[in-house]
mmCIF file of C-alpha atoms in Angstrom:
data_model
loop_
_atom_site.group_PDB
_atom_site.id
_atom_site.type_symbol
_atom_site.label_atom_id
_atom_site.label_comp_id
_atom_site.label_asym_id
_atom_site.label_seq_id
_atom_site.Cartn_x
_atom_site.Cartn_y
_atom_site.Cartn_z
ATOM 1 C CA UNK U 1 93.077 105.160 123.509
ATOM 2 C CA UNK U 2 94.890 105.326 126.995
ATOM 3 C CA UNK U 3 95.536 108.903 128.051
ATOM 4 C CA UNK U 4 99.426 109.870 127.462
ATOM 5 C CA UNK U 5 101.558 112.170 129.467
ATOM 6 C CA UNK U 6 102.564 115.068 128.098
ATOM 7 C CA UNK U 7 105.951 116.837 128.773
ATOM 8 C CA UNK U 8 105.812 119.717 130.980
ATOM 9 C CA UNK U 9 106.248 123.007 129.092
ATOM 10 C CA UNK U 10 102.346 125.071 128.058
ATOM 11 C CA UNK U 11 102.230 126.295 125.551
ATOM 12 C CA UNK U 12 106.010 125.134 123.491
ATOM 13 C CA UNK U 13 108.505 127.345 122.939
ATOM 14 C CA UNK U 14 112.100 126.741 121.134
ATOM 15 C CA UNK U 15 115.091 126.756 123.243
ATOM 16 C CA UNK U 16 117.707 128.495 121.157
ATOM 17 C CA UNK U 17 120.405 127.732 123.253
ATOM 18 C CA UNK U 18 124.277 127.875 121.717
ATOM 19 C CA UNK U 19 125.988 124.110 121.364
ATOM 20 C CA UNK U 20 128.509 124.742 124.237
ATOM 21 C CA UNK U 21 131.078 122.269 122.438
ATOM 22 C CA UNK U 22 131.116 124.498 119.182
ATOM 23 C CA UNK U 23 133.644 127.088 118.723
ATOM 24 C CA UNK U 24 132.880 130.333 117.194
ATOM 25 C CA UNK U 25 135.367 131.148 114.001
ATOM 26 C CA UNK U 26 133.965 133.864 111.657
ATOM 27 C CA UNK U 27 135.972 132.995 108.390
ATOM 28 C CA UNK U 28 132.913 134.819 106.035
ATOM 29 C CA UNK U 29 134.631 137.726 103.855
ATOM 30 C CA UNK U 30 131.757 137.902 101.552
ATOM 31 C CA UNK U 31 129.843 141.137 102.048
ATOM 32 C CA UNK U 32 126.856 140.052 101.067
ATOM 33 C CA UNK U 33 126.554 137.714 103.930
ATOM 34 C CA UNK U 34 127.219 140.890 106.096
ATOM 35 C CA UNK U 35 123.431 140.165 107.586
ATOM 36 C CA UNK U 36 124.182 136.696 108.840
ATOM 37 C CA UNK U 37 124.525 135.646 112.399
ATOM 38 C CA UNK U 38 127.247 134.892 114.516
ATOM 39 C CA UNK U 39 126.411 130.662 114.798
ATOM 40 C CA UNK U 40 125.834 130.041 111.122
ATOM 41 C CA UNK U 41 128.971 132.259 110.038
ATOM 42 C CA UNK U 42 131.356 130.672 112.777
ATOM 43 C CA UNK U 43 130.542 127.017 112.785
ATOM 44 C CA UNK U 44 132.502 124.891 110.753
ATOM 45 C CA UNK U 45 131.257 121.615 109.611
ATOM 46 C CA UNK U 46 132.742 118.460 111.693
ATOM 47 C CA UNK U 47 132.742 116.855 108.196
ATOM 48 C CA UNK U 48 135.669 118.922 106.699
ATOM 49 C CA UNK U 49 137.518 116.032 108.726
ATOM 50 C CA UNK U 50 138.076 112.704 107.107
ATOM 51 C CA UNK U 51 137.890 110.672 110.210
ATOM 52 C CA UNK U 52 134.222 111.486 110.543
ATOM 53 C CA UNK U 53 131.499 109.651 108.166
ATOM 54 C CA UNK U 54 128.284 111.664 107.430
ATOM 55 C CA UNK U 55 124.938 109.980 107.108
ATOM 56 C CA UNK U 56 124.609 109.873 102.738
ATOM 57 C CA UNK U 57 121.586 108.449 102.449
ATOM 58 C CA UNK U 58 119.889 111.473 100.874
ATOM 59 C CA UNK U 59 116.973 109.326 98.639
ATOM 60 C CA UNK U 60 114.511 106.452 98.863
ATOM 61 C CA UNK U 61 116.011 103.353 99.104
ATOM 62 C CA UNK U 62 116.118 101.598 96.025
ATOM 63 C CA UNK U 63 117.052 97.552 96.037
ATOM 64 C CA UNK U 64 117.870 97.451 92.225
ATOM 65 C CA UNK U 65 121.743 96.502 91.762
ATOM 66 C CA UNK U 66 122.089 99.388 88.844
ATOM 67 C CA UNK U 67 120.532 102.014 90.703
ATOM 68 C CA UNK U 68 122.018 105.533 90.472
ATOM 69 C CA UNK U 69 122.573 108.038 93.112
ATOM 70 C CA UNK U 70 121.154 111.479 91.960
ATOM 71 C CA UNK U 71 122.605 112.998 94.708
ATOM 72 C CA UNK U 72 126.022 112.792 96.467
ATOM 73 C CA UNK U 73 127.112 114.091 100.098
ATOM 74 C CA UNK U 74 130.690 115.950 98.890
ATOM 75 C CA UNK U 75 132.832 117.356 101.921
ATOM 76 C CA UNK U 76 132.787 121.009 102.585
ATOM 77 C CA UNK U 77 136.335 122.727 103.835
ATOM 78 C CA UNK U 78 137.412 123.596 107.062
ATOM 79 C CA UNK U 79 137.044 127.533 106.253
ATOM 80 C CA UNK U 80 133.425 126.783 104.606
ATOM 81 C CA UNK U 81 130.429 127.915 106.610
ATOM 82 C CA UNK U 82 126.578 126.941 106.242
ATOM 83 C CA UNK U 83 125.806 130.644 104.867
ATOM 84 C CA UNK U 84 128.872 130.200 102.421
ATOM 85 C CA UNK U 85 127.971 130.132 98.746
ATOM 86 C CA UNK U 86 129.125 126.845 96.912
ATOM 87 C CA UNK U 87 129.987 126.008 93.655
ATOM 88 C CA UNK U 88 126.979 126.312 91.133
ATOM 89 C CA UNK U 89 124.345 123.227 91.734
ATOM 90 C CA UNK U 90 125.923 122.522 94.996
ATOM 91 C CA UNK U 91 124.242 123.251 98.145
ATOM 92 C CA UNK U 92 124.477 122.703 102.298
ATOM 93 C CA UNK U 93 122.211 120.898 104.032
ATOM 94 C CA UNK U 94 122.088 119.800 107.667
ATOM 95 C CA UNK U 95 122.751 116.260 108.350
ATOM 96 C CA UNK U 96 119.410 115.754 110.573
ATOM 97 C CA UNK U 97 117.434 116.611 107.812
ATOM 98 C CA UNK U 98 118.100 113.093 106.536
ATOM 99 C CA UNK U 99 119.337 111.167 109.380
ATOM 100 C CA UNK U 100 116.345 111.901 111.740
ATOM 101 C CA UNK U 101 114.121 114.120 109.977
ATOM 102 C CA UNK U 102 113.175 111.734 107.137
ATOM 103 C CA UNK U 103 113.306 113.626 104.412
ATOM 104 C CA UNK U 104 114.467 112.867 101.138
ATOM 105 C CA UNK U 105 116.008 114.537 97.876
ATOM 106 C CA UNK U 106 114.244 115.383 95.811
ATOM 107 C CA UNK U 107 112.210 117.875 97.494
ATOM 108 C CA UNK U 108 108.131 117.208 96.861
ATOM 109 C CA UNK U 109 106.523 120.202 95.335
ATOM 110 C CA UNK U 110 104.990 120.822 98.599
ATOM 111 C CA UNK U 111 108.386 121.504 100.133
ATOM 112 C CA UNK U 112 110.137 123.106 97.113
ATOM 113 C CA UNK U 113 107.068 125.590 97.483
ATOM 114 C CA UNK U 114 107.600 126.310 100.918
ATOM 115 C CA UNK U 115 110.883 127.212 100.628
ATOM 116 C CA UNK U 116 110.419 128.828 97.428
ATOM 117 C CA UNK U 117 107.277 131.451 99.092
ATOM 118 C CA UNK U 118 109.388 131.747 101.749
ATOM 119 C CA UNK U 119 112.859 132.626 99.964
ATOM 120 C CA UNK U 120 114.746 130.512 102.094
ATOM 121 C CA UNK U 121 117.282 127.960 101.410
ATOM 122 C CA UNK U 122 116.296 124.743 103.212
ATOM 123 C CA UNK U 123 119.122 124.863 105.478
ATOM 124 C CA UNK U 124 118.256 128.373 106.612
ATOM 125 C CA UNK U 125 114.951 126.949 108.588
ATOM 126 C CA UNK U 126 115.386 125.469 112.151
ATOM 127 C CA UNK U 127 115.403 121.604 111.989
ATOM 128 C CA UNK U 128 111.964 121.602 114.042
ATOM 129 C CA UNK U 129 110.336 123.423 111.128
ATOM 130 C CA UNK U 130 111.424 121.180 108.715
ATOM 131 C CA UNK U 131 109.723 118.304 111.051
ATOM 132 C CA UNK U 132 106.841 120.276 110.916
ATOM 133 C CA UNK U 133 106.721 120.676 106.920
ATOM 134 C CA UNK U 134 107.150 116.841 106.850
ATOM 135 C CA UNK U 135 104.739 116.152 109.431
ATOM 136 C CA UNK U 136 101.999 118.344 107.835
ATOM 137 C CA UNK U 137 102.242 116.765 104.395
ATOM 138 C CA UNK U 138 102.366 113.045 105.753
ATOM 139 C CA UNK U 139 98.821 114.119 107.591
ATOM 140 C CA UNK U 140 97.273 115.986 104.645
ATOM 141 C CA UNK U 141 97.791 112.707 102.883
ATOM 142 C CA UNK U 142 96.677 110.675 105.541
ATOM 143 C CA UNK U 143 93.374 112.943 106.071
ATOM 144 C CA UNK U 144 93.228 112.790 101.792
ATOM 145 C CA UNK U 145 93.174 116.654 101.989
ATOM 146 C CA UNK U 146 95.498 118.904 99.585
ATOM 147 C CA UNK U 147 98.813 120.184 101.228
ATOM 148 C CA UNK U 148 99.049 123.296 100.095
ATOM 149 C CA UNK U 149 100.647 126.569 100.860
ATOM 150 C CA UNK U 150 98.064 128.981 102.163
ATOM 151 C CA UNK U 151 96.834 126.112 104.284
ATOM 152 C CA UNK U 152 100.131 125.408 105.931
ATOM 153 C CA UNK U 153 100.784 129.148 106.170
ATOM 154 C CA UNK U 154 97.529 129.425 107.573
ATOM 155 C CA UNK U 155 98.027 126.985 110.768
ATOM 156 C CA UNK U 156 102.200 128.296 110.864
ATOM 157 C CA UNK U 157 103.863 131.552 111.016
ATOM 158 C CA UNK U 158 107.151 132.653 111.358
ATOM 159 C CA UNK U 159 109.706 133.119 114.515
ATOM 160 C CA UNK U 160 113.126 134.598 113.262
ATOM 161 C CA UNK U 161 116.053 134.642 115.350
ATOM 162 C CA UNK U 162 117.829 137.861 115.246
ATOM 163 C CA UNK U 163 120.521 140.001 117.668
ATOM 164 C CA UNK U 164 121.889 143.078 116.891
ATOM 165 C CA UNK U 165 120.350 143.211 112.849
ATOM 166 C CA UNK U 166 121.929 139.845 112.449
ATOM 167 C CA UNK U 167 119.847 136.713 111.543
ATOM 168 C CA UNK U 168 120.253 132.636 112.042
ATOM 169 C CA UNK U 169 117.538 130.663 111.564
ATOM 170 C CA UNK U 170 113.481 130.882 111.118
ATOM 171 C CA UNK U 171 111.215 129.016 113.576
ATOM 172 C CA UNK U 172 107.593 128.225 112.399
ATOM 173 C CA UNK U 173 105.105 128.497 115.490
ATOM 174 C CA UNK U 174 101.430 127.602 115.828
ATOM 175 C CA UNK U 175 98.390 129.668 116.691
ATOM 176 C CA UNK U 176 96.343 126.875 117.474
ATOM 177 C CA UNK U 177 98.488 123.745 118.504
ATOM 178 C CA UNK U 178 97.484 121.073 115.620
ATOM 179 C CA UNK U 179 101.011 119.419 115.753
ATOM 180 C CA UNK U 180 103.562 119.216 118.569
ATOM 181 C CA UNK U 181 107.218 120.753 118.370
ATOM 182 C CA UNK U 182 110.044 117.738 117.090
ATOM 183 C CA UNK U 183 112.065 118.670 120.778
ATOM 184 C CA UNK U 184 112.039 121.511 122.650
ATOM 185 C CA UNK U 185 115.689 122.033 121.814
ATOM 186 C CA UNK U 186 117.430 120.350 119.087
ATOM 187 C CA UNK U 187 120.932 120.095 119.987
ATOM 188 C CA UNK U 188 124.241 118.931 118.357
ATOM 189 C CA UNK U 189 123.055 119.713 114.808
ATOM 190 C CA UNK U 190 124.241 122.773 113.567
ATOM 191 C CA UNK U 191 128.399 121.200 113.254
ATOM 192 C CA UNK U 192 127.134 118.367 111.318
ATOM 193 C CA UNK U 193 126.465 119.537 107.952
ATOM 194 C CA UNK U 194 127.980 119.035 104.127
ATOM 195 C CA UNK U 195 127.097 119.927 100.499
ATOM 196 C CA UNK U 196 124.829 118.671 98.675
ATOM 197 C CA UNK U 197 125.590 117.843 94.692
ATOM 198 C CA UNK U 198 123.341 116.766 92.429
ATOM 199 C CA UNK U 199 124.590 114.462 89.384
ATOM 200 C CA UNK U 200 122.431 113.526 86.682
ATOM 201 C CA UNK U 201 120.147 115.250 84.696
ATOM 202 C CA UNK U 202 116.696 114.455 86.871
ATOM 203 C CA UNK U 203 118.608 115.695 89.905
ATOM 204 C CA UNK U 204 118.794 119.152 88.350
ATOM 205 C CA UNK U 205 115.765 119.603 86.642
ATOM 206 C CA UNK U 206 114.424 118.748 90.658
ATOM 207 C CA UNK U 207 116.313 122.240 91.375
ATOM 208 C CA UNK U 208 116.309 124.079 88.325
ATOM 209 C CA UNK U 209 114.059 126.008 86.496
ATOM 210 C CA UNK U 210 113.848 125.614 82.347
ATOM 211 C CA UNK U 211 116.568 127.896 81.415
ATOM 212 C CA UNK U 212 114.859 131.714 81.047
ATOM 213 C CA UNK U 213 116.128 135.169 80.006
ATOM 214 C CA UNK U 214 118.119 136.429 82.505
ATOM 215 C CA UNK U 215 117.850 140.508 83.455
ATOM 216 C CA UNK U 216 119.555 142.932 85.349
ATOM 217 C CA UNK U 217 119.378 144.398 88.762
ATOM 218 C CA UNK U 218 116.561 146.643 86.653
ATOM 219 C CA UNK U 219 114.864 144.057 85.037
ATOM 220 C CA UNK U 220 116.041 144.542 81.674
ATOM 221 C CA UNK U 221 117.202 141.487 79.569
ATOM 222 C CA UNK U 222 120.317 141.129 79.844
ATOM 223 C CA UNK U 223 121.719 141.041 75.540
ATOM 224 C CA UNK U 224 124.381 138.959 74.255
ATOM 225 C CA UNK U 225 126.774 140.268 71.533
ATOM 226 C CA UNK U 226 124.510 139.723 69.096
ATOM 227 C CA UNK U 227 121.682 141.268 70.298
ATOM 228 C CA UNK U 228 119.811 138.093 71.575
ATOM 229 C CA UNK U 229 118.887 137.123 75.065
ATOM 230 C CA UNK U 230 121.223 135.483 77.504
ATOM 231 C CA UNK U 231 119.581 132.620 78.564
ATOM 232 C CA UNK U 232 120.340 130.936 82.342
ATOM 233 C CA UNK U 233 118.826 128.289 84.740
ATOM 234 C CA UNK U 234 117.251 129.629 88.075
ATOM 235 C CA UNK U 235 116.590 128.178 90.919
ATOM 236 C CA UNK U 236 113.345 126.677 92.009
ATOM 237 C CA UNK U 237 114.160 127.581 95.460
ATOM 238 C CA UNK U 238 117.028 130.018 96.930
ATOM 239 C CA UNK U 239 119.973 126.646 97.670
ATOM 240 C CA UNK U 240 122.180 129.575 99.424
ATOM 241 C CA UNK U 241 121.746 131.985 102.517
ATOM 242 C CA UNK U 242 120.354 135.202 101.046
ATOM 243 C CA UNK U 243 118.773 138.067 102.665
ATOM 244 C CA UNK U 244 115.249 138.817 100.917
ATOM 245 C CA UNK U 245 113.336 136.451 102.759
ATOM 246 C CA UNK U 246 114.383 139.719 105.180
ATOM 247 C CA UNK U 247 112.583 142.189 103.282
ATOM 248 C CA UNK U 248 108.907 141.766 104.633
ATOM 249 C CA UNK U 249 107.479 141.537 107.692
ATOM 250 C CA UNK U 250 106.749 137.522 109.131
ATOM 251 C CA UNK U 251 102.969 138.496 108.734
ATOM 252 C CA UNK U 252 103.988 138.829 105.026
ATOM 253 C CA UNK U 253 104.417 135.555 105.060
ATOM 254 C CA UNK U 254 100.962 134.325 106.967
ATOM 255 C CA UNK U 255 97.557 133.449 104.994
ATOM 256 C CA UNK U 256 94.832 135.002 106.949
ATOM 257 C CA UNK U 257 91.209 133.006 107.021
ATOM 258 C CA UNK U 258 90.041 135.529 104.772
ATOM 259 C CA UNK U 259 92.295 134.888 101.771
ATOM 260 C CA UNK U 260 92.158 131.067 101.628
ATOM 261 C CA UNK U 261 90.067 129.334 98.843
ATOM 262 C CA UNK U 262 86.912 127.200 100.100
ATOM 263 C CA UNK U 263 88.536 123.501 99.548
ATOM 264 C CA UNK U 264 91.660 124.944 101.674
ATOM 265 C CA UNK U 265 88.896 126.112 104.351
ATOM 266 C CA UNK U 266 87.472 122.379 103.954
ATOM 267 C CA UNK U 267 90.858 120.966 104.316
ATOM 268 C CA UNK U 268 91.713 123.305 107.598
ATOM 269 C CA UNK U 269 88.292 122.335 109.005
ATOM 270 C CA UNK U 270 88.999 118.537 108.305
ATOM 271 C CA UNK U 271 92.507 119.000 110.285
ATOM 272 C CA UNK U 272 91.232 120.631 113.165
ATOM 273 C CA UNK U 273 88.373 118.945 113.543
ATOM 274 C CA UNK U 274 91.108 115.684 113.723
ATOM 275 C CA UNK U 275 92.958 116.880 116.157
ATOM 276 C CA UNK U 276 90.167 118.275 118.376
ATOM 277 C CA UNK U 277 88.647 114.611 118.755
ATOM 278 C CA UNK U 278 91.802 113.084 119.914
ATOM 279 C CA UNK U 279 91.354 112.287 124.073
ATOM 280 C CA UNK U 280 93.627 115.026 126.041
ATOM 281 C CA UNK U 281 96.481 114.346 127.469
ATOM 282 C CA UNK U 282 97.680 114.421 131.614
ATOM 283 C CA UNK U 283 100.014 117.279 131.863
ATOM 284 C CA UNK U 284 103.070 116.127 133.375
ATOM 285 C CA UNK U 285 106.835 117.471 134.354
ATOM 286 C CA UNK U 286 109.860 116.366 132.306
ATOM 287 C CA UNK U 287 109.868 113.071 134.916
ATOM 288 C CA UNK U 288 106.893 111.649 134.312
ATOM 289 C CA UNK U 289 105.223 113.371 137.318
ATOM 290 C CA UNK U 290 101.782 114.781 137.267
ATOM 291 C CA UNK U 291 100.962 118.328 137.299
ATOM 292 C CA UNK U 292 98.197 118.645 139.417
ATOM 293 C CA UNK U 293 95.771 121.396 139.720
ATOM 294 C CA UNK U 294 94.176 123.269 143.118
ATOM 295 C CA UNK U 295 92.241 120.180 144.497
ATOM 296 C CA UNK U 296 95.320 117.765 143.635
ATOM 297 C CA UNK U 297 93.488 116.149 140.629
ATOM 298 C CA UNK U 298 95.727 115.896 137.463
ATOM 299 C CA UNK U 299 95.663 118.217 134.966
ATOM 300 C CA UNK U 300 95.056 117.643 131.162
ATOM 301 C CA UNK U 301 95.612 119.404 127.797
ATOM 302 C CA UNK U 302 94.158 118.797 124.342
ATOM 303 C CA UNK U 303 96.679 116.547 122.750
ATOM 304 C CA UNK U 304 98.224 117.197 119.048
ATOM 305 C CA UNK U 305 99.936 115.395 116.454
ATOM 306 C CA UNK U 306 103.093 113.757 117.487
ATOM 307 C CA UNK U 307 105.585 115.231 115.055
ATOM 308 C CA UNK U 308 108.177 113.516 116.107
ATOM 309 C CA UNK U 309 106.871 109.900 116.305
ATOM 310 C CA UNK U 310 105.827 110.826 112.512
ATOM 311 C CA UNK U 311 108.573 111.964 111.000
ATOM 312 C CA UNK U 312 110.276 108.580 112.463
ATOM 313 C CA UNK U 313 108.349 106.868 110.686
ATOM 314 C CA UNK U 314 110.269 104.652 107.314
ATOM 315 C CA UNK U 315 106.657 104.578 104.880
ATOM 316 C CA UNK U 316 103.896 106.269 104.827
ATOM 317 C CA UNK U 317 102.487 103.013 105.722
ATOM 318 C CA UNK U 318 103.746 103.480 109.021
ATOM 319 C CA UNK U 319 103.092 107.095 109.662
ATOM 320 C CA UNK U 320 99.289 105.910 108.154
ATOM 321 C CA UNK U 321 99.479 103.082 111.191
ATOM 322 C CA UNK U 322 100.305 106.148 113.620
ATOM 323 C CA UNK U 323 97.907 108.731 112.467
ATOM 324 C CA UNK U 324 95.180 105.826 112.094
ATOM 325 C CA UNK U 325 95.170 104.878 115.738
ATOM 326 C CA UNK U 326 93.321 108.291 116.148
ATOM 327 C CA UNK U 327 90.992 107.835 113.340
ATOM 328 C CA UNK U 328 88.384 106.160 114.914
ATOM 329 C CA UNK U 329 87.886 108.671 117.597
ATOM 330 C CA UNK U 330 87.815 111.107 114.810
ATOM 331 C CA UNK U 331 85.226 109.512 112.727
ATOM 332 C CA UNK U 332 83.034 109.025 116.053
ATOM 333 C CA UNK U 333 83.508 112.811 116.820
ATOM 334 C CA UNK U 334 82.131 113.623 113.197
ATOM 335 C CA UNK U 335 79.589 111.410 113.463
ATOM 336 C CA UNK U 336 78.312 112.786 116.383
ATOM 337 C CA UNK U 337 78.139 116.356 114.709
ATOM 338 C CA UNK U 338 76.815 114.975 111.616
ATOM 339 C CA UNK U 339 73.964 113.190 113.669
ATOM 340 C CA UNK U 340 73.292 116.510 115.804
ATOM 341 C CA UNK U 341 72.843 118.306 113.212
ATOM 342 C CA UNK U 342 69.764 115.912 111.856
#
């Protein structure tokens, strides 16, 4: 495969940059959200307007006449915020998450779980790690490995934004670059944003848990008047901003190489070992130019997934096309170890 530039910028880092067209108007009175940051508690949504249309395609397409939305994009109002709690089952979600990002409701397990270990509501993670959850579990099925938890915790960690004890959103960063960042600074999302409301029965159970005793801040069932346990639904996954994701440290968070299972090991061997045989890239500036090194001769870096091109993909058929052009230089490299080792 041809050698492709690569944007200037070793090794990626987020820009985290304000929108300088968004205005800043803190209408959260909850206490409770006392810990949130200035951007998510001052934006409001450009869809509290009626003369803007947000992007409502929130499932897989289906081309049956009597097919029934499980989900519906409802309006949030002009004094609602991204951090702001909604009515019960509803939920906020940023528009790109959809619209450019790809995914769709419901949430696999895969990215119910990673929400769920993280306690974070989806909308509390930066749009470029929610390309990156995508992007993983599109190439774990590609590569026929298991996308699991500790292995995706073991290849990302965490990256919280935070100023003056106040928080906005969690980055995911790399130790060793297996897949490249969605942009270097996703701009014009965080106004565009609505609630989420789910509608029938299967869209619920997608969210909810089986209902459960519910306890106390103390952990003791809470009683009816009759002495039998209330019963509620819970969550499979925080839908709101909350604060306990806050509680541990981001190495909390991290699976080290020593606590992950052998077929995970397998699986992050496989992955690596994918990425390592793709041909590196020339090292270029944001124009196309070539960086070159001391004798003038350009300069190249090992190359990773492009997330972005992935995540743009409409099937998995695509993304398979994508990830597939690669393959071949893959199965050469492991034959070439396999053969060495003989």
């Amino acid at each position: 495969m041809a050698d492709e530039p690569c944007s200037f910028g070793r090794p990626e880092r987020e820009e985290q940059s304000a929108d300088e067209a968004v205005s800043l108007i803190d209408t959260v009175e909850d206490p409770l959200l006392d810990w949130v940051g200035a951007e998510p508690r001052g934006i409001a949504s450009v869809y509290s307007r009626r003369s803007r249309r947000p992007y409502d395609i929130l499932e897989a397409s289906n081309d049956q006449p009597d097919f029934q939305k499980n989900f519906v994009v409802t309006r949030p109002t002009s004094t609602a915020r991204i951090c702001s709690v909604f009515p019960e089952y509803n939920f906020p979600m940023y528009e790109i998450a959809f619209k450019d990002l790809g995914l769709q409701l419901p949430f696999s397990d895969f990215q119910a779980g990673v929400f769920a270990h993280l306690g974070l509501a989806p909308s509390q993670l930066h749009p470029n790690s929610l390309a990156f959850i995508r992007a993983f579990e599109l190439t774990c099925r590609f590569l026929r490995i298991g996308a699991t938890i500790p292995l995706f915790f073991r290849i990302f960690h965490l990256q919280r934004q935070s100023r003056g004890g106040k928080h906005s959103w969690v980055s995911l960063k790399q130790s060793k670059r297996l897949f490249k960042m969605y942009m270097d600074s996703v701009r014009g999302f965080k106004d565009k944003w609505y609630v989420v409301r789910p509608v029938t029965t299967a869209a619920l159970e997608s969210i909810y848990e089986d209902e459960a005793p519910v306890s106390d801040d103390d952990g003791e069932a809470l009683l009816d008047n009759d002495g039998y346990p209330v019963l509620g639904r819970t969550t499979k996954f925080p839908v709101h901003w909350i604060s306990r994701h806050y509680e541990h440290g981001t190495g909390y968070y991290h699976t080290s190489a020593g606590d992950m299972g052998s077929e995970d090991e397998k699986a992050y061997d496989t992955l690596c070992r994918y990425v390592d045989s793709f041909h590196p890239a020339r090292w270029a500036t944001r124009e196309g130019e070539d960086v070159l090194d001391e004798e003038d001769y350009p300069t190249f870096e090992a190359r990773p997934i492009d997330t972005k091109a992935l995540v743009e993909c409409q099937t998995f058929r695509q993304a398979a096309r994508l990830l597939g052009r690669l393959l071949l230089e893959f199965l050469c490299s492991s034959f070439v170890c396999l053969f060495a080792r003989h």
